[in-house]
Coordinates of N, CA and C and ligand atoms in Angstrom, one line a residue:
M13 N -30.1 -9.8 10.5 CA -31.5 -9.7 10.3 C -32.0 -10.1 9.0
L14 N -31.2 -9.6 7.9 CA -31.6 -9.9 6.6 C -30.9 -11.2 6.0
A15 N -30.0 -11.7 6.8 CA -29.2 -12.8 6.3 C -30.0 -13.9 5.6
G16 N -29.7 -14.1 4.4 CA -30.4 -15.2 3.7 C -31.8 -14.8 3.1
A17 N -32.2 -13.5 3.3 CA -33.5 -13.1 2.7 C -33.5 -13.3 1.2
V18 N -34.7 -13.7 0.7 CA -34.8 -13.9 -0.7 C -36.1 -13.1 -1.2
L19 N -35.9 -12.4 -2.3 CA -37.1 -11.7 -2.9 C -37.3 -12.3 -4.3
S20 N -38.4 -12.1 -4.9 CA -38.6 -12.5 -6.3 C -39.2 -11.3 -7.1
G21 N -38.9 -11.3 -8.4 CA -39.5 -10.2 -9.2 C -38.8 -10.2 -10.5
I22 N -38.8 -9.0 -11.2 CA -38.2 -8.9 -12.5 C -36.9 -8.2 -12.4
C23 N -35.8 -8.7 -12.9 CA -34.5 -8.1 -12.7 C -34.3 -7.0 -13.8
P24 N -34.0 -5.8 -13.4 CA -33.7 -4.7 -14.3 C -32.5 -5.0 -15.2
V25 N -31.6 -5.8 -14.8 CA -30.4 -6.0 -15.6 C -30.6 -7.0 -16.7
C26 N -31.1 -8.2 -16.3 CA -31.3 -9.3 -17.3 C -32.7 -9.3 -17.9
G27 N -33.7 -8.6 -17.2 CA -35.0 -8.5 -17.6 C -35.9 -9.8 -17.4
N28 N -35.3 -10.7 -16.7 CA -36.0 -12.0 -16.5 C -36.8 -12.0 -15.2
R29 N -37.8 -12.8 -15.1 CA -38.5 -13.1 -13.8 C -37.5 -14.0 -13.1
T30 N -37.2 -13.7 -11.8 CA -36.1 -14.3 -11.2 C -36.3 -14.2 -9.7
R31 N -35.3 -14.8 -9.0 CA -35.2 -14.6 -7.5 C -33.9 -13.9 -7.2
F32 N -33.9 -13.1 -6.1 CA -32.8 -12.3 -5.7 C -32.4 -12.9 -4.3
L33 N -31.2 -13.6 -4.3 CA -30.8 -14.5 -3.3 C -29.9 -13.8 -2.3
A34 N -30.0 -14.3 -1.1 CA -29.0 -14.1 -0.1 C -28.6 -12.6 0.2
F35 N -29.6 -11.8 0.4 CA -29.3 -10.4 0.9 C -28.6 -10.6 2.2
N36 N -27.7 -9.7 2.4 CA -27.0 -9.6 3.7 C -26.9 -8.1 4.2
D37 N -26.2 -7.9 5.2 CA -26.1 -6.5 5.7 C -25.5 -5.5 4.8
N38 N -24.7 -6.0 3.8 CA -24.2 -5.2 2.8 C -25.2 -5.2 1.6
L39 N -26.3 -4.4 1.9 CA -27.5 -4.6 1.0 C -27.1 -4.2 -0.5
R40 N -26.3 -3.2 -0.7 CA -26.1 -2.8 -2.1 C -25.4 -3.9 -2.9
E41 N -24.5 -4.6 -2.2 CA -23.7 -5.6 -3.0 C -24.2 -7.0 -2.9
S42 N -25.4 -7.2 -2.3 CA -25.9 -8.6 -2.1 C -27.3 -8.7 -2.9
G43 N -28.0 -9.8 -2.6 CA -29.2 -10.0 -3.3 C -29.0 -10.4 -4.7
T44 N -28.2 -11.4 -4.9 CA -27.7 -11.8 -6.2 C -28.9 -12.4 -7.1
C45 N -29.0 -11.9 -8.3 CA -30.0 -12.4 -9.2 C -29.6 -13.8 -9.7
E46 N -30.5 -14.8 -9.5 CA -30.1 -16.1 -9.8 C -30.0 -16.4 -11.3
R47 N -30.4 -15.4 -12.1 CA -30.3 -15.6 -13.6 C -29.0 -14.9 -14.1
C48 N -28.7 -13.7 -13.7 CA -27.6 -13.0 -14.3 C -26.5 -12.7 -13.3
G49 N -26.7 -12.9 -12.0 CA -25.6 -12.7 -11.0 C -25.5 -11.3 -10.5
C50 N -26.4 -10.4 -10.9 CA -26.2 -9.0 -10.6 C -26.6 -8.7 -9.1
S51 N -26.0 -7.6 -8.6 CA -26.3 -7.2 -7.2 C -27.4 -6.1 -7.2
N52 N -27.9 -5.8 -6.0 CA -28.8 -4.7 -5.8 C -28.3 -3.4 -6.4
R53 N -27.0 -3.1 -6.2 CA -26.5 -1.8 -6.8 C -26.5 -1.8 -8.3
Q54 N -26.2 -3.0 -8.9 CA -26.2 -3.1 -10.4 C -27.6 -3.0 -10.9
R55 N -28.6 -3.5 -10.2 CA -30.0 -3.3 -10.6 C -30.4 -1.9 -10.5
Q56 N -29.9 -1.1 -9.5 CA -30.3 0.3 -9.4 C -29.8 1.0 -10.7
M57 N -28.6 0.7 -11.1 CA -28.0 1.4 -12.3 C -28.8 1.0 -13.5
A58 N -29.2 -0.3 -13.6 CA -29.9 -0.7 -14.8 C -31.4 -0.2 -14.8
W59 N -32.0 -0.1 -13.6 CA -33.3 0.5 -13.5 C -33.3 1.9 -14.0
M60 N -32.3 2.6 -13.6 CA -32.2 4.1 -14.0 C -31.9 4.2 -15.5
L61 N -31.0 3.3 -16.0 CA -30.8 3.3 -17.4 C -32.0 3.0 -18.2
R62 N -32.8 2.0 -17.8 CA -34.0 1.7 -18.5 C -35.0 2.9 -18.6
R63 N -35.1 3.6 -17.4 CA -35.9 4.7 -17.4 C -35.4 5.9 -18.3
E64 N -34.1 6.1 -18.3 CA -33.6 7.2 -19.0 C -33.6 7.0 -20.6
I65 N -33.6 5.7 -21.0 CA -33.6 5.5 -22.4 C -34.9 4.8 -22.8
A66 N -36.0 4.9 -21.9 CA -37.3 4.5 -22.3 C -37.4 3.1 -22.7
L67 N -36.7 2.2 -21.9 CA -36.9 0.8 -22.2 C -37.9 0.2 -21.2
P68 N -38.7 -0.8 -21.5 CA -39.6 -1.4 -20.6 C -38.9 -2.1 -19.4
A69 N -39.6 -2.3 -18.4 CA -39.0 -2.8 -17.1 C -38.6 -4.3 -17.3
S70 N -39.1 -5.0 -18.2 CA -38.7 -6.4 -18.4 C -38.2 -6.6 -19.9
G71 N -37.7 -7.7 -20.1 CA -37.1 -8.0 -21.5 C -35.6 -7.5 -21.5
K72 N -35.0 -7.8 -22.6 CA -33.5 -7.5 -22.7 C -33.2 -6.0 -22.5
L73 N -32.0 -5.8 -21.9 CA -31.5 -4.5 -21.7 C -30.8 -4.1 -23.1
A74 N -31.7 -3.7 -24.0 CA -31.2 -3.5 -25.4 C -31.6 -2.1 -25.9
P75 N -30.6 -1.2 -25.7 CA -30.9 0.2 -26.1 C -31.2 0.3 -27.6
A76 N -31.9 1.3 -28.0 CA -32.1 1.6 -29.4 C -30.7 1.8 -30.1
E77 N -30.6 1.4 -31.3 CA -29.3 1.4 -32.0 C -28.6 2.8 -32.0
S78 N -29.4 3.8 -32.0 CA -28.8 5.2 -32.1 C -28.3 5.7 -30.8
I79 N -28.5 5.0 -29.7 CA -28.1 5.6 -28.4 C -26.6 5.2 -28.1
A80 N -25.8 6.2 -28.0 CA -24.4 6.0 -27.7 C -24.1 6.0 -26.2
I81 N -23.6 4.9 -25.7 CA -23.4 4.7 -24.2 C -21.9 4.5 -23.9
Y82 N -21.5 5.2 -22.9 CA -20.1 4.9 -22.3 C -20.2 4.4 -20.9
N83 N -19.8 3.2 -20.7 CA -19.7 2.6 -19.3 C -18.3 2.7 -18.8
T84 N -18.1 3.3 -17.6 CA -16.8 3.5 -17.1 C -16.2 2.3 -16.4
E85 N -16.9 1.1 -16.7 CA -16.3 -0.2 -16.3 C -16.5 -1.2 -17.4
A86 N -15.7 -2.2 -17.4 CA -15.8 -3.1 -18.5 C -15.9 -4.6 -17.9
N87 N -16.7 -4.7 -16.9 CA -16.9 -6.0 -16.3 C -18.3 -6.0 -15.6
G88 N -18.8 -7.2 -15.3 CA -20.0 -7.3 -14.5 C -21.2 -7.5 -15.4
P89 N -22.4 -7.8 -14.8 CA -23.6 -8.2 -15.5 C -24.2 -7.0 -16.3
V90 N -24.1 -5.8 -15.9 CA -24.6 -4.7 -16.8 C -23.8 -4.6 -18.0
H91 N -22.5 -4.6 -17.9 CA -21.6 -4.6 -19.1 C -21.9 -5.8 -20.0
D92 N -22.1 -6.9 -19.4 CA -22.3 -8.1 -20.2 C -23.6 -8.0 -21.1
R93 N -24.6 -7.3 -20.5 CA -25.8 -7.1 -21.3 C -25.7 -6.0 -22.4
L94 N -24.7 -5.1 -22.2 CA -24.6 -4.0 -23.2 C -23.5 -4.1 -24.2
K95 N -22.6 -5.1 -24.0 CA -21.4 -5.1 -24.8 C -21.5 -5.4 -26.2
E96 N -22.7 -6.0 -26.6 CA -22.9 -6.2 -28.1 C -23.6 -5.0 -28.7
H97 N -23.9 -4.0 -28.0 CA -24.6 -2.8 -28.5 C -23.7 -2.1 -29.4
P98 N -24.1 -1.7 -30.7 CA -23.2 -1.1 -31.6 C -22.5 0.2 -31.2
L99 N -23.2 1.0 -30.4 CA -22.6 2.3 -30.0 C -22.3 2.2 -28.5
Y100 N -21.6 1.1 -28.1 CA -21.2 1.0 -26.7 C -19.7 1.1 -26.5
A101 N -19.3 2.0 -25.6 CA -17.9 2.1 -25.3 C -17.7 1.7 -23.8
C102 N -16.6 1.2 -23.4 CA -16.3 0.9 -22.0 C -14.8 1.0 -21.8
S103 N -14.5 1.1 -20.6 CA -13.0 1.3 -20.3 C -12.8 0.8 -18.8
E104 N -11.5 0.7 -18.5 CA -11.0 0.6 -17.2 C -9.8 1.6 -17.0
Y105 N -9.4 1.8 -15.8 CA -8.2 2.7 -15.6 C -7.0 1.8 -15.4
W106 N -6.2 1.8 -16.5 CA -4.9 1.0 -16.4 C -3.7 1.8 -16.1
G107 N -3.9 3.1 -15.9 CA -2.7 4.0 -15.6 C -1.7 3.9 -16.7
S108 N -0.4 3.8 -16.4 CA 0.7 3.9 -17.3 C 0.9 2.6 -18.1
K109 N 0.0 1.6 -18.0 CA 0.2 0.4 -18.8 C 0.0 0.6 -20.3
A110 N -0.7 1.7 -20.6 CA -0.9 2.0 -22.0 C -1.2 3.5 -22.1
E111 N -1.1 4.0 -23.4 CA -1.6 5.4 -23.6 C -3.1 5.4 -23.3
F112 N -3.6 6.5 -22.8 CA -5.1 6.6 -22.7 C -5.7 6.6 -24.1
G113 N -6.8 5.8 -24.2 CA -7.4 5.6 -25.5 C -7.0 4.3 -26.1
D114 N -5.8 3.8 -25.7 CA -5.4 2.5 -26.2 C -5.9 1.3 -25.3
A115 N -5.7 0.1 -25.7 CA -6.3 -1.0 -25.0 C -5.2 -1.8 -24.2
V116 N -5.6 -2.3 -23.1 CA -4.8 -3.3 -22.4 C -5.7 -4.6 -22.3
N117 N -5.2 -5.7 -22.8 CA -6.0 -6.9 -22.8 C -7.3 -6.7 -23.4
G118 N -7.3 -5.9 -24.5 CA -8.6 -5.7 -25.2 C -9.5 -4.7 -24.6
I119 N -9.1 -4.1 -23.5 CA -10.0 -3.1 -22.8 C -9.4 -1.7 -22.8
R120 N -10.1 -0.8 -23.3 CA -9.6 0.6 -23.4 C -9.2 1.2 -22.1
N121 N -8.1 1.9 -22.1 CA -7.5 2.6 -20.9 C -8.0 4.0 -20.9
E122 N -8.7 4.4 -19.9 CA -9.2 5.8 -19.7 C -9.0 6.3 -18.3
D123 N -8.6 7.6 -18.2 CA -8.6 8.3 -17.0 C -9.8 9.3 -17.1
L124 N -10.8 9.1 -16.2 CA -12.0 9.9 -16.3 C -11.7 11.4 -16.1
Q125 N -10.5 11.7 -15.5 CA -10.2 13.1 -15.3 C -9.6 13.7 -16.6
A126 N -9.3 13.0 -17.6 CA -8.8 13.5 -18.9 C -9.1 12.5 -20.0
L127 N -10.4 12.5 -20.4 CA -10.9 11.4 -21.3 C -10.4 11.7 -22.7
S128 N -10.2 10.6 -23.4 CA -9.7 10.7 -24.8 C -10.8 10.8 -25.8
F129 N -12.0 10.7 -25.4 CA -13.1 10.8 -26.4 C -13.4 12.2 -26.8
A130 N -13.9 12.3 -28.1 CA -14.3 13.6 -28.6 C -15.4 14.3 -27.9
D131 N -15.5 15.6 -28.0 CA -16.7 16.3 -27.4 C -18.0 15.7 -27.9
A132 N -19.0 15.7 -27.1 CA -20.4 15.3 -27.5 C -20.5 14.0 -28.2
S133 N -19.8 13.0 -27.6 CA -19.8 11.6 -28.2 C -21.0 10.8 -27.7
F134 N -21.5 11.0 -26.5 CA -22.4 10.0 -25.9 C -23.7 10.6 -25.4
D135 N -24.7 9.7 -25.5 CA -26.1 10.1 -24.9 C -26.1 9.8 -23.5
V136 N -25.4 8.7 -23.1 CA -25.4 8.3 -21.7 C -24.0 7.9 -21.2
V137 N -23.6 8.3 -20.1 CA -22.4 7.8 -19.4 C -22.8 7.2 -18.1
M138 N -22.2 6.1 -17.8 CA -22.6 5.4 -16.6 C -21.3 5.2 -15.7
S139 N -21.4 5.5 -14.4 CA -20.3 5.2 -13.5 C -21.0 4.8 -12.2
S140 N -20.5 3.7 -11.6 CA -21.1 3.2 -10.4 C -19.9 3.0 -9.4
D141 N -19.9 3.8 -8.4 CA -18.9 3.8 -7.3 C -17.5 3.9 -7.9
V142 N -17.3 4.9 -8.8 CA -16.0 5.1 -9.5 C -15.4 6.5 -9.0
L143 N -16.3 7.5 -9.0 CA -15.7 8.9 -8.8 C -15.1 9.1 -7.5
E144 N -15.4 8.3 -6.5 CA -14.7 8.5 -5.2 C -13.3 8.0 -5.2
H145 N -12.9 7.3 -6.3 CA -11.6 6.7 -6.4 C -10.6 7.5 -7.2
M146 N -10.7 8.8 -7.2 CA -9.7 9.6 -8.0 C -9.5 10.9 -7.3
P147 N -8.3 11.5 -7.4 CA -8.0 12.7 -6.7 C -8.8 13.9 -7.1
E148 N -9.2 14.0 -8.4 CA -9.9 15.2 -8.9 C -11.3 14.8 -9.5
P149 N -12.3 14.4 -8.7 CA -13.5 14.0 -9.2 C -14.3 15.0 -10.0
Y150 N -14.0 16.3 -9.7 CA -14.8 17.3 -10.5 C -14.1 17.5 -11.9
H151 N -12.8 17.2 -12.0 CA -12.3 17.2 -13.4 C -13.0 16.1 -14.1
A152 N -13.3 14.9 -13.5 CA -14.0 13.8 -14.1 C -15.4 14.3 -14.5
H153 N -16.1 14.9 -13.6 CA -17.4 15.4 -14.0 C -17.4 16.4 -15.2
S154 N -16.4 17.2 -15.2 CA -16.3 18.2 -16.3 C -16.0 17.5 -17.6
E155 N -15.1 16.5 -17.5 CA -14.8 15.7 -18.7 C -16.1 14.9 -19.2
I156 N -16.8 14.4 -18.3 CA -18.0 13.6 -18.6 C -19.0 14.6 -19.3
F157 N -19.1 15.8 -18.7 CA -20.0 16.9 -19.3 C -19.5 17.1 -20.8
R158 N -18.2 17.2 -21.0 CA -17.7 17.5 -22.3 C -18.0 16.4 -23.3
V159 N -17.9 15.2 -22.9 CA -18.1 14.1 -23.9 C -19.6 13.7 -24.1
L160 N -20.5 14.3 -23.2 CA -21.9 14.1 -23.4 C -22.4 15.0 -24.5
K161 N -23.4 14.5 -25.2 CA -24.1 15.3 -26.2 C -25.1 16.2 -25.4
P162 N -25.5 17.4 -26.0 CA -26.5 18.2 -25.3 C -27.7 17.3 -25.1
G163 N -28.3 17.4 -23.9 CA -29.4 16.5 -23.5 C -29.0 15.2 -23.0
G164 N -27.7 14.9 -23.0 CA -27.2 13.6 -22.5 C -27.1 13.6 -21.0
R165 N -26.9 12.4 -20.4 CA -26.9 12.3 -19.0 C -25.9 11.3 -18.5
H166 N -25.4 11.6 -17.3 CA -24.5 10.8 -16.5 C -25.3 10.1 -15.4
I167 N -25.4 8.8 -15.5 CA -26.1 8.0 -14.4 C -25.0 7.5 -13.5
F168 N -25.1 7.8 -12.2 CA -24.0 7.4 -11.4 C -24.4 7.2 -9.9
T169 N -23.5 6.4 -9.2 CA -23.6 6.2 -7.8 C -22.2 6.6 -7.2
V170 N -22.3 7.2 -6.0 CA -21.1 7.5 -5.3 C -21.5 7.4 -3.8
P171 N -20.5 7.2 -2.9 CA -20.8 7.3 -1.5 C -21.2 8.8 -1.2
Y172 N -22.3 8.9 -0.6 CA -22.9 10.3 -0.5 C -23.6 10.4 0.9
G173 N -23.3 11.5 1.6 CA -23.9 11.7 2.9 C -24.7 13.0 2.8
E174 N -26.0 13.0 2.8 CA -26.8 14.2 2.6 C -26.7 15.1 3.8
A175 N -26.3 14.5 5.0 CA -26.2 15.3 6.2 C -24.9 16.2 6.2
M176 N -24.0 15.9 5.2 CA -22.7 16.6 5.1 C -22.9 17.8 4.1
L177 N -22.6 19.0 4.6 CA -22.6 20.1 3.6 C -21.5 20.0 2.7
R178 N -20.3 19.7 3.2 CA -19.1 19.7 2.3 C -18.7 18.3 2.0
D179 N -18.0 18.1 0.9 CA -17.4 16.8 0.6 C -16.4 16.5 1.7
D180 N -16.3 15.2 2.1 CA -15.3 14.7 3.0 C -14.1 14.2 2.1
V181 N -13.1 15.1 2.0 CA -11.9 14.8 1.2 C -10.9 14.1 2.1
R182 N -10.8 12.8 1.8 CA -10.0 12.0 2.7 C -8.5 11.9 2.3
A183 N -8.3 12.2 1.1 CA -6.9 12.2 0.6 C -6.8 13.2 -0.6
S184 N -5.7 13.7 -0.8 CA -5.5 14.5 -2.0 C -4.1 14.4 -2.6
L185 N -3.9 14.8 -3.8 CA -2.6 14.6 -4.5 C -1.9 16.0 -4.4
V186 N -0.7 16.0 -3.8 CA 0.0 17.2 -3.7 C 1.4 17.0 -4.2
G187 N 1.8 17.6 -5.3 CA 3.1 17.4 -5.9 C 3.4 16.0 -6.3
G188 N 2.3 15.3 -6.7 CA 2.5 13.9 -7.1 C 2.5 12.9 -5.9
E189 N 2.3 13.4 -4.7 CA 2.3 12.5 -3.5 C 0.9 12.5 -2.9
I190 N 0.5 11.3 -2.4 CA -0.8 11.3 -1.7 C -0.7 11.8 -0.3
V191 N -1.5 12.8 0.0 CA -1.6 13.3 1.4 C -2.9 12.9 2.0
Y192 N -2.9 12.2 3.1 CA -4.1 11.7 3.8 C -4.6 12.7 4.8
H193 N -5.9 12.9 4.7 CA -6.5 13.8 5.7 C -7.4 13.0 6.7
A194 N -7.5 11.7 6.4 CA -8.2 10.8 7.3 C -7.6 9.5 7.1
E195 N -8.1 8.5 7.9 CA -7.5 7.2 7.8 C -7.8 6.6 6.4
A196 N -6.8 6.0 5.8 CA -7.0 5.5 4.5 C -8.1 4.5 4.4
L197 N -9.0 4.6 3.4 CA -10.2 3.8 3.3 C -10.1 3.1 1.9
Y198 N -10.3 1.8 1.9 CA -10.2 1.1 0.6 C -11.5 0.4 0.3
H199 N -11.9 0.3 -1.0 CA -13.0 -0.4 -1.4 C -12.5 -1.6 -2.3
G200 N -13.3 -2.7 -2.3 CA -13.0 -3.8 -3.2 C -13.0 -3.3 -4.6
D201 N -12.1 -3.9 -5.5 CA -12.0 -3.5 -6.9 C -11.9 -4.8 -7.7
P202 N -12.9 -5.1 -8.6 CA -12.9 -6.3 -9.4 C -11.7 -6.4 -10.3
V203 N -11.1 -5.2 -10.7 CA -10.0 -5.3 -11.6 C -8.7 -5.5 -10.8
R204 N -8.7 -5.2 -9.5 CA -7.5 -5.3 -8.7 C -7.9 -6.0 -7.3
P205 N -8.3 -7.2 -7.4 CA -8.9 -7.9 -6.2 C -7.9 -8.0 -5.0
D206 N -6.6 -8.0 -5.4 CA -5.6 -8.2 -4.3 C -5.5 -7.0 -3.4
K207 N -5.6 -5.8 -3.9 CA -5.3 -4.7 -3.0 C -6.4 -3.7 -2.7
G208 N -7.5 -3.8 -3.5 CA -8.6 -2.8 -3.3 C -8.1 -1.4 -3.8
I209 N -9.0 -0.4 -3.6 CA -8.7 0.9 -4.3 C -9.1 2.0 -3.3
L210 N -8.2 3.0 -3.3 CA -8.3 4.1 -2.3 C -9.6 4.9 -2.5
V211 N -10.3 5.3 -1.4 CA -11.4 6.2 -1.4 C -10.8 7.6 -1.1
W212 N -10.9 8.5 -2.1 CA -10.4 9.9 -1.9 C -11.4 10.8 -1.4
T213 N -12.7 10.6 -1.8 CA -13.8 11.5 -1.4 C -15.0 10.8 -1.0
I214 N -15.7 11.2 0.0 CA -17.1 10.9 0.3 C -17.9 12.2 0.0
F215 N -18.9 12.1 -0.8 CA -19.5 13.3 -1.3 C -20.6 13.8 -0.4
G216 N -20.8 15.1 -0.3 CA -21.9 15.8 0.4 C -22.7 16.7 -0.5
L217 N -23.5 17.6 0.1 CA -24.3 18.5 -0.7 C -23.5 19.3 -1.6
E218 N -22.2 19.6 -1.2 CA -21.3 20.3 -2.1 C -21.3 19.8 -3.5
M219 N -21.4 18.5 -3.7 CA -21.3 17.9 -5.0 C -22.4 18.4 -5.9
L220 N -23.6 18.6 -5.3 CA -24.8 19.1 -6.2 C -24.5 20.5 -6.7
V221 N -23.9 21.3 -5.8 CA -23.6 22.7 -6.2 C -22.5 22.7 -7.2
R222 N -21.5 21.9 -7.0 CA -20.4 21.9 -8.0 C -20.8 21.3 -9.4
L223 N -21.7 20.3 -9.3 CA -22.2 19.8 -10.6 C -23.0 20.9 -11.3
K224 N -23.7 21.8 -10.6 CA -24.5 22.9 -11.2 C -23.5 23.9 -11.8
E225 N -22.4 24.1 -11.1 CA -21.4 25.0 -11.6 C -20.8 24.5 -13.0
I226 N -20.6 23.2 -13.1 CA -20.1 22.6 -14.3 C -21.2 22.7 -15.4
G227 N -22.4 22.8 -15.1 CA -23.5 22.9 -16.1 C -24.6 21.9 -16.0
F228 N -24.4 20.9 -15.1 CA -25.4 19.8 -15.0 C -26.6 20.2 -14.2
D229 N -27.7 19.7 -14.6 CA -28.9 19.6 -13.8 C -29.0 18.2 -13.2
T230 N -29.0 18.1 -11.9 CA -28.8 16.8 -11.2 C -30.0 16.4 -10.4
E231 N -30.4 15.2 -10.6 CA -31.5 14.6 -9.8 C -30.9 13.5 -8.9
L232 N -31.4 13.4 -7.7 CA -31.1 12.2 -6.9 C -32.3 11.4 -6.8
W233 N -32.2 10.1 -7.2 CA -33.3 9.2 -7.1 C -32.9 8.2 -5.9
R234 N -33.9 8.1 -5.0 CA -33.7 7.2 -3.9 C -34.5 6.0 -4.1
L235 N -33.9 5.0 -4.7 CA -34.7 3.9 -5.3 C -35.1 2.8 -4.2
R236 N -36.4 2.4 -4.2 CA -36.9 1.3 -3.5 C -37.9 0.6 -4.4
A237 N -37.6 -0.6 -4.7 CA -38.5 -1.3 -5.6 C -38.4 -2.8 -5.4
T238 N -39.1 -3.3 -4.5 CA -38.9 -4.7 -4.1 C -39.2 -5.7 -5.3
A239 N -40.1 -5.2 -6.2 CA -40.5 -6.1 -7.3 C -39.3 -6.2 -8.3
C240 N -38.3 -5.3 -8.2 CA -37.1 -5.4 -9.0 C -35.9 -5.8 -8.2
G241 N -36.1 -6.2 -7.0 CA -35.0 -6.6 -6.2 C -34.1 -5.5 -5.7
I242 N -34.7 -4.3 -5.6 CA -34.0 -3.1 -5.2 C -34.6 -2.7 -3.8
I243 N -33.8 -2.9 -2.8 CA -34.2 -2.5 -1.4 C -33.1 -1.7 -0.8
G244 N -33.6 -0.8 0.1 CA -32.7 0.2 0.7 C -32.4 -0.1 2.2
P245 N -31.6 0.7 2.8 CA -31.0 2.0 2.3 C -29.8 1.7 1.4
G246 N -29.3 2.8 0.8 CA -28.2 2.6 -0.1 C -28.7 2.5 -1.5
G247 N -29.9 3.1 -1.8 CA -30.4 3.1 -3.2 C -30.3 4.5 -3.8
D248 N -29.3 5.2 -3.5 CA -29.2 6.6 -4.1 C -28.5 6.5 -5.5
V249 N -29.2 6.9 -6.5 CA -28.7 7.0 -7.9 C -28.9 8.4 -8.4
F250 N -27.8 9.0 -8.9 CA -27.8 10.4 -9.4 C -28.0 10.3 -11.0
V251 N -28.7 11.3 -11.5 CA -28.8 11.5 -12.9 C -28.4 13.0 -13.1
A252 N -27.2 13.2 -13.7 CA -26.8 14.6 -14.0 C -26.9 14.8 -15.5
R253 N -27.8 15.8 -15.8 CA -28.2 16.0 -17.2 C -27.5 17.2 -17.8
K254 N -26.9 17.1 -19.0 CA -26.4 18.2 -19.7 C -27.5 18.9 -20.4
P255 N -27.8 20.2 -20.2 CA -29.0 20.8 -20.9 C -28.9 20.6 -22.4
A256 N -30.1 20.5 -23.0 CA -30.2 20.3 -24.4 C -29.8 21.6 -25.2
Ligands
ZN11 ZN1 -30.8 -10.6 -13.5

């Protein structure tokens, strides 16, 4: 139905007037900005970042120099716009290829479930479709809470089903072995394009309760903004705020 659809507007990632090309049935991952190459999902993250750090809707994605940002990925158009920022940190998960906190090919190795950053390091943490890919996502949320400054926030997307009361835990780690509770589900991974990456959890309302237990005040934004190339469904972005 949407195959080949094109919108035009201002891209929240690159800030340019542009066209969003070739939407397809995978709405979140399509609608490529012809200026910066970003997807609908990446625009959702950038739209929310702009709102949270009070940047205008157009122009460069250039945070004020005092804002410390940690992006839990080190690739893609949002990263490309932020990487020159003086207080920008980014990482990928390289596992045992290096100590956590050290670099592999120039990119810091971090396990979100046990971050190597000091307490209260960041104003903003960003993660987009990351937390479903680890066995203990709430350890990661607790760690993100720890490294955020008071008043800081975690902007994130995850697979989320509001009709589900409980998280759908599809796999768990028992004694170092993966135990599957449902058919193994894999998502594409830009860092490991050959094999994809396991989905451990699809989140339900339980997530909002557990985030509150950790200490976060969480908002769910259901974004629709055709003038920014953001169309739904699949426009859910969470902002989890550490109280000031
Ligand atoms: Zn763009």
